[in-house]
Amino acid sequence: MTHFLRGGTPSDPVPPPFRLADYGNDSVYTLVLLRHGESEWNSLNRYTGWCDVNLTETGKLEARAAGRLLKENGIELDHVFTSVLKRANFTTNMALNTAGQHWVPVTKTWRLNERHYGALQGYNKDTAYEELGIDQELVMEMRRSYDTRPPLMTDDHPYWHGNDRRYKDLTKEQLEATRAESLKDAANRILPFFNSHIVSSLRAGNKCLVVSHANTIRTLIKHIDNISDVDIKGMTIPTAIPLLYHLDKNMRPVDPNIELEFRYMVEPKGYTWATARQMGFHGVYLGDLERLQEIQKKRDATNRDWQRIILRNVARQLDESSAEEGVVSDGVMEIRQLYFQIDSKMKEKEYSKMLLLVRMKSYLENLMWSRKQRYLTMEGFESILNKLHLDAEGHVVEPFVAMTDEAGREQRSKEWEEMLALNLEEECLIK
C-alpha cells in the first residue's frame, strides 16, 4: 500500500517490509485522531449525522489551529483518512495546509461518516422529542446509549441520502442499515475499514491521521482502548484538537504515562485525560488545555440535564401508578416509595454512578431518617432537584494532566522503577 501511496508503479521495486525499531519514535506506530472543526449545525445544536453542512468561521479557525498543533508537536504524516462529508474534508485540507503537509495522500470513505441519526437529523437536540412526539428520556438514551437506535429515516425525509451520487455504490442492504444507527451499528460499519485499511497502512510504516466525526472517533477510541459500552458514553470528543496514540507491535495502545517514555524512549507530549484514565483511555491531546476543560464542563452539564429528566420521569411514573391504583395523590408522593424507585433504577449499571441520582437518594434518605418526613409534593421534589443540580455544578471536572509536568515525570519514573522491581521479583520467584 505504501509503495503505491508514494507514487510507485507495479514495475518499480517494492521497498522491504517495514519493521519497528528497538527504541525511539520508530519503535511504535503513530495514529492521530481528529474531529472536524465546529460545524454550522454544531453551533445551532441540531442533529447532523450524514447531513452535509459546512464549517463555521470558528470551525475553520479550529481546523487551522489543529494543523498548527501537529506542526508544533513534530507530527509528520504519511497517510490521511477521512469521511465523504465536507466538514471533515475541509478540516483535513486546512489542517494539512497549516501543517505544511498538503501533499500527504488522503483516502475518503463513507464508512468514516458520522453516526446516522435517522429521522432526528435536522432537528434541534433540545426540542426534537416534542416535534416528533417521542419520550424525552428515550431521545436522551438514543444520544447516550451504545445500542439504542433513533427512529428510522424514510425516503421522503428532506435529508434522505439514498439519491446522493456519493452513495451510489452502497448495496440495498447497506442503504437500509444506514436509515438510522446506534453507536453499535456505526461501529459495525467503521471497524472493518479501520482493520483492513488503516491498520494495514500503519503496519506499512505510515504515520496516519483520521479526520472524522464525534461518534466515529468515539468508536475508534472504544476499539483501541477496549473501553466498555457504558464508559464510552461519557467520552467527550472535542472539535479539532488532535488526539495522539502510540501503538505497539500488536496494535495495542502504549501507556503514555510510563511505557512510552521509559520503555520506548519516546518523548511525551500533550495532555492525558484524568477523568478517562480510569476507563483505560490511553490517548494524549495535543495542546489547548482551556478548550479541553471547557468542553468537558459542557459535557458534564449535558449529562446532568439527562439525569434531571430521569429523576423527573421516576417521580411522574410514581404519581401515575398511584392514580391507576385509584389513589388520589394530588401531586403528593410517599418519600419511601420514591426512594426505592430511584434505588431500583440505580441497580442498573448504566445509572449506578450518576451524580444527581446518588445525591437525590442520599437527600431522600436524610428526609426519612433524620427529619422523619413521610411525604413530598411534586413542587417540593422539583425544588430539591434544582438545588442538587446547582450544587453539582463545577464539582465534576477533574484536571487534564500535562505530560511535560516535571513533578508528574518524577512520579512516572518512580512508578516505572517500582514496576521493573516487581517484574524482576516475580521472575525470580518463577525460577
Short mmCIF file of N, CA and C in Angstrom, two decimals, residues 302-422:
data_model
loop_
_atom_site.label_atom_id
_atom_site.label_comp_id
_atom_site.label_asym_id
_atom_site.label_seq_id
_atom_site.Cartn_x
_atom_site.Cartn_y
_atom_site.Cartn_z
N THR A 302 -24.53 18.58 30.18
CA THR A 302 -25.48 17.80 29.38
C THR A 302 -25.85 16.51 30.10
N ASN A 303 -24.86 15.85 30.71
CA ASN A 303 -25.13 14.62 31.45
C ASN A 303 -26.05 14.88 32.64
N ARG A 304 -25.84 16.02 33.33
CA ARG A 304 -26.70 16.33 34.48
C ARG A 304 -28.12 16.65 34.02
N ASP A 305 -28.27 17.30 32.86
CA ASP A 305 -29.61 17.55 32.32
C ASP A 305 -30.34 16.24 32.07
N TRP A 306 -29.60 15.25 31.54
CA TRP A 306 -30.20 13.93 31.30
C TRP A 306 -30.65 13.32 32.63
N GLN A 307 -29.82 13.46 33.65
CA GLN A 307 -30.15 12.89 34.96
C GLN A 307 -31.38 13.57 35.56
N ARG A 308 -31.55 14.86 35.32
CA ARG A 308 -32.76 15.56 35.77
C ARG A 308 -34.00 14.94 35.10
N ILE A 309 -33.89 14.67 33.81
CA ILE A 309 -35.02 14.08 33.08
C ILE A 309 -35.36 12.72 33.67
N ILE A 310 -34.33 11.91 33.97
CA ILE A 310 -34.55 10.57 34.53
C ILE A 310 -35.27 10.67 35.87
N LEU A 311 -34.82 11.58 36.75
CA LEU A 311 -35.43 11.73 38.07
C LEU A 311 -36.87 12.24 37.95
N ARG A 312 -37.11 13.18 37.04
CA ARG A 312 -38.49 13.67 36.84
C ARG A 312 -39.39 12.54 36.38
N ASN A 313 -38.89 11.70 35.47
CA ASN A 313 -39.70 10.59 34.96
C ASN A 313 -40.01 9.58 36.06
N VAL A 314 -39.05 9.33 36.95
CA VAL A 314 -39.30 8.42 38.08
C VAL A 314 -40.44 8.96 38.94
N ALA A 315 -40.39 10.26 39.27
CA ALA A 315 -41.43 10.87 40.09
C ALA A 315 -42.78 10.86 39.36
N ARG A 316 -42.77 11.19 38.07
CA ARG A 316 -44.01 11.23 37.29
C ARG A 316 -44.64 9.84 37.19
N GLN A 317 -43.81 8.82 36.95
CA GLN A 317 -44.34 7.45 36.84
C GLN A 317 -44.92 6.96 38.17
N LEU A 318 -44.29 7.38 39.27
CA LEU A 318 -44.80 7.01 40.60
C LEU A 318 -46.17 7.65 40.82
N ASP A 319 -46.30 8.91 40.41
CA ASP A 319 -47.57 9.62 40.56
C ASP A 319 -48.65 8.98 39.69
N GLU A 320 -48.28 8.60 38.45
CA GLU A 320 -49.24 7.99 37.53
C GLU A 320 -49.67 6.60 38.00
N SER A 321 -48.73 5.83 38.57
CA SER A 321 -49.08 4.49 39.06
C SER A 321 -50.04 4.57 40.24
N SER A 322 -49.90 5.62 41.06
CA SER A 322 -50.83 5.81 42.18
C SER A 322 -52.23 6.10 41.67
N ALA A 323 -52.31 6.90 40.60
CA ALA A 323 -53.60 7.24 40.01
C ALA A 323 -54.27 6.01 39.42
N GLU A 324 -53.48 5.13 38.79
CA GLU A 324 -54.02 3.90 38.20
C GLU A 324 -54.59 2.98 39.26
N GLU A 325 -54.02 3.04 40.46
CA GLU A 325 -54.49 2.19 41.57
C GLU A 325 -55.68 2.82 42.30
N GLY A 326 -56.13 3.97 41.80
CA GLY A 326 -57.30 4.62 42.39
C GLY A 326 -56.98 5.52 43.56
N VAL A 327 -55.67 5.77 43.80
CA VAL A 327 -55.27 6.65 44.89
C VAL A 327 -55.16 8.07 44.36
N VAL A 328 -55.91 9.00 44.97
CA VAL A 328 -55.85 10.40 44.56
C VAL A 328 -54.67 11.06 45.27
N SER A 329 -53.59 11.32 44.53
CA SER A 329 -52.36 11.81 45.17
C SER A 329 -52.28 13.32 45.22
N ASP A 330 -52.94 14.00 44.26
CA ASP A 330 -52.86 15.47 44.20
C ASP A 330 -51.41 15.95 44.17
N GLY A 331 -50.56 15.20 43.48
CA GLY A 331 -49.17 15.61 43.36
C GLY A 331 -48.35 15.37 44.61
N VAL A 332 -48.83 14.52 45.51
CA VAL A 332 -48.11 14.20 46.75
C VAL A 332 -47.59 12.77 46.66
N MET A 333 -46.31 12.57 46.93
CA MET A 333 -45.69 11.25 46.83
C MET A 333 -45.19 10.79 48.20
N GLU A 334 -45.21 9.48 48.41
CA GLU A 334 -44.62 8.93 49.61
C GLU A 334 -43.11 8.84 49.40
N ILE A 335 -42.33 9.44 50.26
CA ILE A 335 -40.87 9.52 50.08
C ILE A 335 -40.26 8.13 50.03
N ARG A 336 -40.78 7.21 50.86
CA ARG A 336 -40.21 5.85 50.89
C ARG A 336 -40.33 5.19 49.52
N GLN A 337 -41.50 5.33 48.87
CA GLN A 337 -41.69 4.73 47.55
C GLN A 337 -40.78 5.38 46.51
N LEU A 338 -40.65 6.72 46.59
CA LEU A 338 -39.78 7.43 45.66
C LEU A 338 -38.33 6.99 45.83
N TYR A 339 -37.92 6.82 47.08
CA TYR A 339 -36.55 6.37 47.39
C TYR A 339 -36.28 5.01 46.76
N PHE A 340 -37.21 4.08 46.93
CA PHE A 340 -36.99 2.72 46.42
C PHE A 340 -37.05 2.67 44.89
N GLN A 341 -37.85 3.56 44.26
CA GLN A 341 -37.89 3.63 42.80
C GLN A 341 -36.53 4.08 42.25
N ILE A 342 -35.94 5.10 42.91
CA ILE A 342 -34.62 5.58 42.48
C ILE A 342 -33.56 4.51 42.74
N ASP A 343 -33.66 3.86 43.90
CA ASP A 343 -32.71 2.79 44.25
C ASP A 343 -32.79 1.66 43.22
N SER A 344 -34.00 1.31 42.78
CA SER A 344 -34.17 0.26 41.77
C SER A 344 -33.54 0.68 40.45
N LYS A 345 -33.72 1.93 40.08
CA LYS A 345 -33.12 2.45 38.85
C LYS A 345 -31.60 2.36 38.90
N MET A 346 -31.03 2.66 40.05
CA MET A 346 -29.58 2.71 40.19
C MET A 346 -28.94 1.33 40.25
N LYS A 347 -29.74 0.28 40.36
CA LYS A 347 -29.19 -1.07 40.33
C LYS A 347 -28.74 -1.47 38.93
N GLU A 348 -29.25 -0.73 37.92
CA GLU A 348 -28.76 -0.93 36.56
C GLU A 348 -27.41 -0.22 36.44
N LYS A 349 -26.43 -0.91 35.87
CA LYS A 349 -25.06 -0.40 35.82
C LYS A 349 -24.98 0.98 35.19
N GLU A 350 -25.83 1.22 34.18
CA GLU A 350 -25.79 2.47 33.44
C GLU A 350 -26.09 3.68 34.33
N TYR A 351 -26.92 3.46 35.37
CA TYR A 351 -27.36 4.56 36.22
C TYR A 351 -26.69 4.57 37.59
N SER A 352 -25.88 3.58 37.90
CA SER A 352 -25.38 3.38 39.27
C SER A 352 -24.52 4.52 39.81
N LYS A 353 -23.79 5.22 38.92
CA LYS A 353 -22.88 6.26 39.39
C LYS A 353 -23.29 7.66 38.97
N MET A 354 -24.53 7.82 38.51
CA MET A 354 -24.98 9.14 38.10
C MET A 354 -25.08 10.06 39.30
N LEU A 355 -24.38 11.20 39.22
CA LEU A 355 -24.20 12.08 40.37
C LEU A 355 -25.52 12.56 40.97
N LEU A 356 -26.45 13.04 40.13
CA LEU A 356 -27.71 13.57 40.67
C LEU A 356 -28.58 12.48 41.28
N LEU A 357 -28.54 11.27 40.72
CA LEU A 357 -29.30 10.17 41.29
C LEU A 357 -28.74 9.79 42.66
N VAL A 358 -27.41 9.75 42.76
CA VAL A 358 -26.76 9.44 44.04
C VAL A 358 -27.14 10.48 45.09
N ARG A 359 -27.10 11.75 44.70
CA ARG A 359 -27.39 12.82 45.66
C ARG A 359 -28.87 12.87 46.05
N MET A 360 -29.76 12.63 45.08
CA MET A 360 -31.19 12.62 45.41
C MET A 360 -31.52 11.48 46.36
N LYS A 361 -30.95 10.31 46.13
CA LYS A 361 -31.18 9.17 47.00
C LYS A 361 -30.71 9.48 48.42
N SER A 362 -29.53 10.09 48.52
CA SER A 362 -28.99 10.46 49.84
C SER A 362 -29.87 11.51 50.51
N TYR A 363 -30.37 12.46 49.74
CA TYR A 363 -31.20 13.54 50.28
C TYR A 363 -32.52 12.97 50.82
N LEU A 364 -33.14 12.09 50.05
CA LEU A 364 -34.39 11.47 50.48
C LEU A 364 -34.20 10.62 51.72
N GLU A 365 -33.06 9.93 51.78
CA GLU A 365 -32.74 9.11 52.96
C GLU A 365 -32.64 10.00 54.20
N ASN A 366 -32.03 11.16 54.04
CA ASN A 366 -31.92 12.10 55.15
C ASN A 366 -33.30 12.61 55.59
N LEU A 367 -34.19 12.88 54.62
CA LEU A 367 -35.55 13.33 54.95
C LEU A 367 -36.28 12.28 55.77
N MET A 368 -36.13 11.02 55.38
CA MET A 368 -36.87 9.95 56.06
C MET A 368 -36.34 9.68 57.47
N TRP A 369 -35.01 9.60 57.61
CA TRP A 369 -34.44 9.14 58.88
C TRP A 369 -34.09 10.27 59.85
N SER A 370 -33.65 11.39 59.32
CA SER A 370 -33.27 12.49 60.22
C SER A 370 -34.44 13.40 60.53
N ARG A 371 -35.26 13.70 59.52
CA ARG A 371 -36.37 14.64 59.72
C ARG A 371 -37.72 13.94 59.86
N LYS A 372 -37.73 12.61 59.73
CA LYS A 372 -38.94 11.81 59.88
C LYS A 372 -40.06 12.26 58.94
N GLN A 373 -39.70 12.77 57.77
CA GLN A 373 -40.69 13.25 56.80
C GLN A 373 -41.17 12.08 55.96
N ARG A 374 -42.49 11.99 55.74
CA ARG A 374 -43.06 10.85 55.02
C ARG A 374 -43.51 11.19 53.61
N TYR A 375 -43.88 12.43 53.37
CA TYR A 375 -44.46 12.79 52.08
C TYR A 375 -43.74 13.99 51.46
N LEU A 376 -43.88 14.08 50.14
CA LEU A 376 -43.23 15.15 49.40
C LEU A 376 -44.11 15.52 48.20
N THR A 377 -44.31 16.82 47.99
CA THR A 377 -45.08 17.26 46.83
C THR A 377 -44.20 17.27 45.60
N MET A 378 -44.82 17.30 44.42
CA MET A 378 -44.06 17.40 43.17
C MET A 378 -43.28 18.70 43.13
N GLU A 379 -43.88 19.77 43.66
CA GLU A 379 -43.19 21.06 43.69
C GLU A 379 -41.96 20.98 44.59
N GLY A 380 -42.13 20.31 45.73
CA GLY A 380 -41.00 20.15 46.65
C GLY A 380 -39.89 19.31 46.04
N PHE A 381 -40.29 18.26 45.30
CA PHE A 381 -39.31 17.41 44.62
C PHE A 381 -38.53 18.21 43.58
N GLU A 382 -39.24 19.04 42.81
CA GLU A 382 -38.60 19.87 41.79
C GLU A 382 -37.64 20.87 42.44
N SER A 383 -38.01 21.41 43.59
CA SER A 383 -37.15 22.35 44.31
C SER A 383 -35.86 21.68 44.76
N ILE A 384 -35.98 20.45 45.28
CA ILE A 384 -34.79 19.69 45.70
C ILE A 384 -33.90 19.40 44.50
N LEU A 385 -34.53 19.01 43.40
CA LEU A 385 -33.79 18.68 42.18
C LEU A 385 -32.99 19.89 41.69
N ASN A 386 -33.62 21.06 41.71
CA ASN A 386 -32.93 22.29 41.29
C ASN A 386 -31.74 22.58 42.19
N LYS A 387 -31.92 22.39 43.50
CA LYS A 387 -30.83 22.65 44.45
C LYS A 387 -29.66 21.69 44.23
N LEU A 388 -29.98 20.41 44.05
CA LEU A 388 -28.92 19.42 43.83
C LEU A 388 -28.18 19.68 42.53
N HIS A 389 -28.93 20.12 41.50
CA HIS A 389 -28.30 20.40 40.21
C HIS A 389 -27.31 21.56 40.36
N LEU A 390 -27.72 22.61 41.06
CA LEU A 390 -26.82 23.75 41.26
C LEU A 390 -25.60 23.35 42.07
N ASP A 391 -25.83 22.55 43.12
CA ASP A 391 -24.71 22.13 43.97
C ASP A 391 -23.71 21.28 43.19
N ALA A 392 -24.19 20.56 42.18
CA ALA A 392 -23.32 19.65 41.42
C ALA A 392 -22.44 20.39 40.43
N GLU A 393 -22.84 21.61 40.03
CA GLU A 393 -22.08 22.32 39.01
C GLU A 393 -20.69 22.70 39.50
N GLY A 394 -19.72 22.44 38.65
CA GLY A 394 -18.35 22.83 38.97
C GLY A 394 -17.61 21.84 39.84
N HIS A 395 -18.24 20.71 40.17
CA HIS A 395 -17.58 19.74 41.06
C HIS A 395 -17.35 18.39 40.40
N VAL A 396 -17.50 18.34 39.08
CA VAL A 396 -17.37 17.06 38.39
C VAL A 396 -16.06 16.96 37.61
N VAL A 397 -15.61 18.08 37.06
CA VAL A 397 -14.47 18.07 36.15
C VAL A 397 -13.16 17.88 36.91
N GLU A 398 -12.40 16.88 36.53
CA GLU A 398 -11.05 16.71 37.05
C GLU A 398 -10.06 17.28 36.03
N PRO A 399 -8.88 17.73 36.47
CA PRO A 399 -7.96 18.39 35.54
C PRO A 399 -7.34 17.42 34.54
N PHE A 400 -6.98 17.97 33.39
CA PHE A 400 -6.14 17.24 32.44
C PHE A 400 -4.70 17.35 32.94
N VAL A 401 -3.90 16.36 32.61
CA VAL A 401 -2.52 16.30 33.14
C VAL A 401 -1.53 16.52 32.02
N ALA A 402 -0.66 17.51 32.15
CA ALA A 402 0.36 17.80 31.14
C ALA A 402 1.49 16.78 31.23
N MET A 403 1.83 16.16 30.09
CA MET A 403 2.89 15.15 30.07
C MET A 403 4.26 15.78 30.32
N THR A 404 4.38 17.09 30.13
CA THR A 404 5.68 17.75 30.32
C THR A 404 5.87 18.24 31.75
N ASP A 405 4.88 18.05 32.62
CA ASP A 405 4.99 18.48 34.01
C ASP A 405 6.11 17.72 34.72
N GLU A 406 7.05 18.46 35.30
CA GLU A 406 8.25 17.84 35.87
C GLU A 406 7.91 16.96 37.07
N ALA A 407 7.00 17.44 37.93
CA ALA A 407 6.62 16.63 39.09
C ALA A 407 5.95 15.33 38.64
N GLY A 408 5.14 15.45 37.60
CA GLY A 408 4.49 14.26 37.06
C GLY A 408 5.49 13.27 36.49
N ARG A 409 6.53 13.81 35.84
CA ARG A 409 7.56 12.94 35.28
C ARG A 409 8.29 12.17 36.37
N GLU A 410 8.59 12.84 37.47
CA GLU A 410 9.26 12.16 38.58
C GLU A 410 8.40 11.04 39.14
N GLN A 411 7.09 11.29 39.22
CA GLN A 411 6.18 10.26 39.72
C GLN A 411 6.12 9.09 38.76
N ARG A 412 6.09 9.39 37.44
CA ARG A 412 6.05 8.31 36.45
C ARG A 412 7.33 7.49 36.48
N SER A 413 8.47 8.18 36.68
CA SER A 413 9.75 7.48 36.78
C SER A 413 9.77 6.53 37.98
N LYS A 414 9.22 6.99 39.08
CA LYS A 414 9.16 6.17 40.28
C LYS A 414 8.28 4.94 40.05
N GLU A 415 7.12 5.15 39.39
CA GLU A 415 6.21 4.03 39.10
C GLU A 415 6.87 3.02 38.17
N TRP A 416 7.65 3.52 37.18
CA TRP A 416 8.35 2.63 36.25
C TRP A 416 9.38 1.77 36.99
N GLU A 417 10.15 2.38 37.87
CA GLU A 417 11.15 1.63 38.64
C GLU A 417 10.50 0.59 39.54
N GLU A 418 9.37 0.96 40.14
CA GLU A 418 8.66 0.01 41.01
C GLU A 418 8.13 -1.17 40.20
N MET A 419 7.64 -0.86 38.99
CA MET A 419 7.12 -1.92 38.13
C MET A 419 8.23 -2.86 37.69
N LEU A 420 9.42 -2.31 37.35
CA LEU A 420 10.56 -3.15 36.98
C LEU A 420 10.99 -4.05 38.13
N ALA A 421 11.01 -3.47 39.33
CA ALA A 421 11.40 -4.24 40.51
C ALA A 421 10.42 -5.37 40.77
N LEU A 422 9.13 -5.09 40.59
CA LEU A 422 8.11 -6.10 40.80
C LEU A 422 8.21 -7.21 39.76
#
